Amino acid sequence: MSSKILKLENISVDLKGFTVFDALNLEVYEGEIIGIIGLNGTGKTTLLKTIFGLVESRSGKIYLEDKLIRPRPDKMVREGVVFISQDKRVFNNLSVLENLEIMKFMLKDNKIFAERIREVQDIFPIIKSKAKIKAGKLSGGEKQMVALARGVLLKPKLLLLDEPTLGLSPKFKKAIFEKLKEINKAYSISIIAVEHNKEIFSYADKIFTVKDGCLEI
């Protein structure tokens, strides 16, 4: 049986005096793709931010690989959790390659970093074909590919994605889902993806709906 990567136990979150989640529970296992769906304003993005430490829970416990943690973004990255938001996918003023090179300080080994670059180039050919182009000149789908490549570069245990196909063409929506499946299989990366696109049903192992402050499968 696969090992448990993440466990949320009775998580309650308040924002601006409003209860977003009340005693929410979730378990994610190694290599699982979890889809989170629901109406606008139900707290899907807040859930990802709570896991990553951008939003603090009022009560409850969060475990990463059975270790009780208090999430904080810098700590979560070091622990192998990467969050890709829907609004800050890339650094537009940097080239495609420079967008990846900013992660070099996390690996601290130039040889390993070079190997990782070669690996992500195989998965995401755009990293090589458009390496010197400013990321701001890319299409939305290409930017998302760069953002995913940057996240995969760290070979995280858990990838948190906030609407990865938002605003993309049908062609790129399908391509993004296929890449998620590819990196999931290649590295056994667990993925939690907040989505409105119903295509997620074809790629996720489990689908949860956010409703009335809880998750329903």
PDB file of C-alpha atoms in Angstrom, residues 1-9 26-32 63-67 157 190:
ATOM      1  CA  MET A   1       0.000   0.000   0.000  1.00  0.00           C
ATOM      2  CA  SER A   2       1.258   3.480  -0.841  1.00  0.00           C
ATOM      3  CA  SER A   3       2.468   5.659   2.009  1.00  0.00           C
ATOM      4  CA  LYS A   4       0.420   8.597   3.208  1.00  0.00           C
ATOM      5  CA  ILE A   5       1.842  11.936   2.073  1.00  0.00           C
ATOM      6  CA  LEU A   6      -0.649  14.354   3.588  1.00  0.00           C
ATOM      7  CA  LYS A   7      -3.368  14.250   6.216  1.00  0.00           C
ATOM      8  CA  LEU A   8      -5.692  17.078   7.192  1.00  0.00           C
ATOM      9  CA  GLU A   9      -7.510  16.380  10.448  1.00  0.00           C
ATOM     10  CA  LEU A  26      -8.422  14.825   3.744  1.00  0.00           C
ATOM     11  CA  GLU A  27      -5.846  12.107   3.141  1.00  0.00           C
ATOM     12  CA  VAL A  28      -3.508  11.993   0.155  1.00  0.00           C
ATOM     13  CA  TYR A  29      -1.302   9.011  -0.654  1.00  0.00           C
ATOM     14  CA  GLU A  30       1.928   8.742  -2.607  1.00  0.00           C
ATOM     15  CA  GLY A  31       1.340   8.963  -6.351  1.00  0.00           C
ATOM     16  CA  GLU A  32      -2.308  10.032  -6.118  1.00  0.00           C
ATOM     17  CA  TYR A  63       0.493  15.940   8.926  1.00  0.00           C
ATOM     18  CA  LEU A  64       3.123  15.570   6.217  1.00  0.00           C
ATOM     19  CA  GLU A  65       4.311  11.965   5.966  1.00  0.00           C
ATOM     20  CA  ASP A  66       2.845  11.307   9.435  1.00  0.00           C
ATOM     21  CA  LYS A  67       4.773  14.222  10.947  1.00  0.00           C
ATOM     22  CA  LYS A 157       6.487  14.916  -2.841  1.00  0.00           C
ATOM     23  CA  SER A 190       1.202  13.350  -5.451  1.00  0.00           C
TER      24      SER A 190
END
